[in-house]
Tab-separated table of C-alpha atoms and ligand atoms in Angstrom:
chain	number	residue	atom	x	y	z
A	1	UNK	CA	-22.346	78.862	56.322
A	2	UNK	CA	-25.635	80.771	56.355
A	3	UNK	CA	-29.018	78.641	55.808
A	4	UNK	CA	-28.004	75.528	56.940
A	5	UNK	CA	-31.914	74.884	57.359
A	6	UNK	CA	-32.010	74.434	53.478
A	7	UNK	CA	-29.773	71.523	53.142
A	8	UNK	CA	-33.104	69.451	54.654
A	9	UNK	CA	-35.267	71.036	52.329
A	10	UNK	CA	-37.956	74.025	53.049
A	11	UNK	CA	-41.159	73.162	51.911
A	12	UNK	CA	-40.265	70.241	49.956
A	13	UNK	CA	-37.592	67.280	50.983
A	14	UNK	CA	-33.919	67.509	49.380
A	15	UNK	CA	-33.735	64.255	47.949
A	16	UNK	CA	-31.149	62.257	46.782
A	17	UNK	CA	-27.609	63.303	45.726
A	18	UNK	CA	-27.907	65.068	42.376
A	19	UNK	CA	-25.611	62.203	40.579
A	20	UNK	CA	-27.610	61.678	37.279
A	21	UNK	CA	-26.356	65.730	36.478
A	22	UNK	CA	-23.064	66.147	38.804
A	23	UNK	CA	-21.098	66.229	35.481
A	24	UNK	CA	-23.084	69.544	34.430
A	25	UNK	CA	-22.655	71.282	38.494
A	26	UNK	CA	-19.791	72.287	40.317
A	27	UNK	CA	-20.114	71.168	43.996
A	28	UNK	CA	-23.089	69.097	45.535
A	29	UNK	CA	-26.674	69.772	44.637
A	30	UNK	CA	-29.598	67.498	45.514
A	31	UNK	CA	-32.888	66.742	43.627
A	32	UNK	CA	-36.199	66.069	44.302
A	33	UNK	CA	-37.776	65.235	40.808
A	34	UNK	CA	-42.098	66.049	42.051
A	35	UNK	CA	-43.449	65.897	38.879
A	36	UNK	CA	-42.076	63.072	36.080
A	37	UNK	CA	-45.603	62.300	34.446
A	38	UNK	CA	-44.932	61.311	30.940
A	39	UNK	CA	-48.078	62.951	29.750
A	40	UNK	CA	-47.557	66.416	31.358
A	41	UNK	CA	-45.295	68.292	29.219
A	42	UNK	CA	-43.299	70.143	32.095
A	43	UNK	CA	-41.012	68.513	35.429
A	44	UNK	CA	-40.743	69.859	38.502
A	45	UNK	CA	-38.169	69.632	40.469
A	46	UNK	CA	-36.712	70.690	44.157
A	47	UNK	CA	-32.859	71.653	43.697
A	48	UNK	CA	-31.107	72.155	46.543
A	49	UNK	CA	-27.369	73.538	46.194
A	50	UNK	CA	-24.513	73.631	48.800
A	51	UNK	CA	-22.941	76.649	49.532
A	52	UNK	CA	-20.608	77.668	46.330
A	53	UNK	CA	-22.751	74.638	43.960
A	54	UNK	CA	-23.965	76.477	40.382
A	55	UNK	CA	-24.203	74.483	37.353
A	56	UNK	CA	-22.819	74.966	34.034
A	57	UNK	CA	-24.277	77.716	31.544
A	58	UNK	CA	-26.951	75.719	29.385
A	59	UNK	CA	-30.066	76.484	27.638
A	60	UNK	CA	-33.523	75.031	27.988
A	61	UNK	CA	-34.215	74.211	24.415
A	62	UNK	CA	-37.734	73.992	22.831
A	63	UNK	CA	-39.450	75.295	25.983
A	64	UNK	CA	-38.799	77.192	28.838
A	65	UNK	CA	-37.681	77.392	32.454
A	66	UNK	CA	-39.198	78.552	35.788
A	67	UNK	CA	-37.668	78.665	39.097
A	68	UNK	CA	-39.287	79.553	42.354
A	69	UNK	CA	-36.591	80.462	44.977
A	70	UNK	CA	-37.619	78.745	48.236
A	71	UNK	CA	-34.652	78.910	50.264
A	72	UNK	CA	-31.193	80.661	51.112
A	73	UNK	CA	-29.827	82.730	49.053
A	74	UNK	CA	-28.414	82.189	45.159
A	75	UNK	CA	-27.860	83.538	42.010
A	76	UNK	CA	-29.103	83.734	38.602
A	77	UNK	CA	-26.980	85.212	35.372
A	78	UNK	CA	-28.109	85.129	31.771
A	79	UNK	CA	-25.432	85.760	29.377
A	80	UNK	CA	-24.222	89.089	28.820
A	81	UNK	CA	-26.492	90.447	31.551
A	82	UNK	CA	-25.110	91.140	35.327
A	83	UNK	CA	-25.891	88.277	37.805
A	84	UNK	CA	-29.308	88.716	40.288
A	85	UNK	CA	-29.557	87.810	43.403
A	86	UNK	CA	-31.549	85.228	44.343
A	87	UNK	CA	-33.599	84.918	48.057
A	88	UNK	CA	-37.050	83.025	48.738
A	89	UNK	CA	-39.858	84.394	46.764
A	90	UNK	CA	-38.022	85.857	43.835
A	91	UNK	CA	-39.354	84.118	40.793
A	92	UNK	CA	-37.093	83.356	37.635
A	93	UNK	CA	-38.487	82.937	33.749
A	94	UNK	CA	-36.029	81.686	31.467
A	95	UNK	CA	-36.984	81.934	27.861
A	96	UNK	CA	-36.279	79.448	24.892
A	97	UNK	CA	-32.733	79.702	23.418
A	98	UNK	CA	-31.373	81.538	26.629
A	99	UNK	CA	-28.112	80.882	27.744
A	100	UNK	CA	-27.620	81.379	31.649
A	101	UNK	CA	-27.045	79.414	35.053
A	102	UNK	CA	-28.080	79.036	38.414
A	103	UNK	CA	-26.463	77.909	42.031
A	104	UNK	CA	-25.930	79.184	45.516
A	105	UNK	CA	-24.307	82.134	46.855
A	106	UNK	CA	-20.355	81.475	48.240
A	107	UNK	CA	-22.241	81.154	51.310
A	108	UNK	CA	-25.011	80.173	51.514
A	109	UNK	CA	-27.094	77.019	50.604
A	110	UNK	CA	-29.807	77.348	48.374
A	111	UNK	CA	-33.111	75.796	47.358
A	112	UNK	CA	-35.493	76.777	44.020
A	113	UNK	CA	-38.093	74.446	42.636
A	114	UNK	CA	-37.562	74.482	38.620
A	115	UNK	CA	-40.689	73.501	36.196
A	116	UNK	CA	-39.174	72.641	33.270
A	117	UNK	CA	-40.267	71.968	29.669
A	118	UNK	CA	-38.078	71.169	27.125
A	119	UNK	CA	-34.053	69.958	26.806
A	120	UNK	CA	-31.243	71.156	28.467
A	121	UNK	CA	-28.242	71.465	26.247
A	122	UNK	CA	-25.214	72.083	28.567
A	123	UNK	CA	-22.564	73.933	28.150
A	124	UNK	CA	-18.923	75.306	29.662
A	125	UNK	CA	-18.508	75.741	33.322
A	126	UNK	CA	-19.438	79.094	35.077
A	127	UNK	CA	-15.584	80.075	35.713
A	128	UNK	CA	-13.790	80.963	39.300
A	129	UNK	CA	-13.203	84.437	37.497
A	130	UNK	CA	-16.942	85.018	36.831
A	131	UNK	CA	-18.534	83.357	40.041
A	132	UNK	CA	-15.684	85.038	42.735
A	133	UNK	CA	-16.729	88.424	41.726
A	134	UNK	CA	-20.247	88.203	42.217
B	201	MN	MN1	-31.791	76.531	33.902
């Protein structure tokens, strides 16, 4: 697999097993929650995702989302648009009321920080038929 550096984390440390949000990912991801300051309105988090890990579609309600890619190589897809490619550097705004998802390439593990304001409502699984042809 390409990128193995990522699994350690690039800038900022893996973390722990992403358990608390498995049920919303297919594969492994890990999290680093940075930021959890109950009076700043955003998180930030480093989310690191095995090779072939995305999570479900879902959409950051009543605030937005912001990913900075910092490792590997992934993909991003909002709905009804074609999926971008994802590599350190590329920067991802994700708007109120926009349904998308996120993970690693086939091959690849994959790192982004996300600052995050809002809830996540989750939703169906990104399907074998959509993620195999990217
Ligand atoms: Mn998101």
């Amino acid at each position: 697999m390409k990128n193995e550096e990522v699994k350690d984390g690039i800038i900022f440390s893996a973390g722990e097993p992403n358990d608390a949000y498995a049920q919303y990912f297919i594969g492994q991801s890990y999290l680093n929650n940075l930021v959890t300051d109950p009076d700043v309105s955003v998180g930030v988090g480093n989310v690191t995702f095995e090779p072939g890990c995305r999570n479900n579609w879902h959409i950051h309600k009543n605030g937005f989302q912001i990913l900075l890619v910092t490792g590997g190589e992934g993909w991003y897809q909002e709905d009804g648009q074609p999926a971008r490619k994802l590599v350190p550097g590329d920067v991802v705004v994700t708007h109120d009321g926009v349904k998308h998802w996120h993970g690693a390439a086939k091959d690849s593990w994959f790192e982004h920080l996300a600052i995050t304001a809002g809830q996540a409502e989750w939703l169906e699984p990104v399907t074998d038929q959509i993620y195999d042809a990217l």
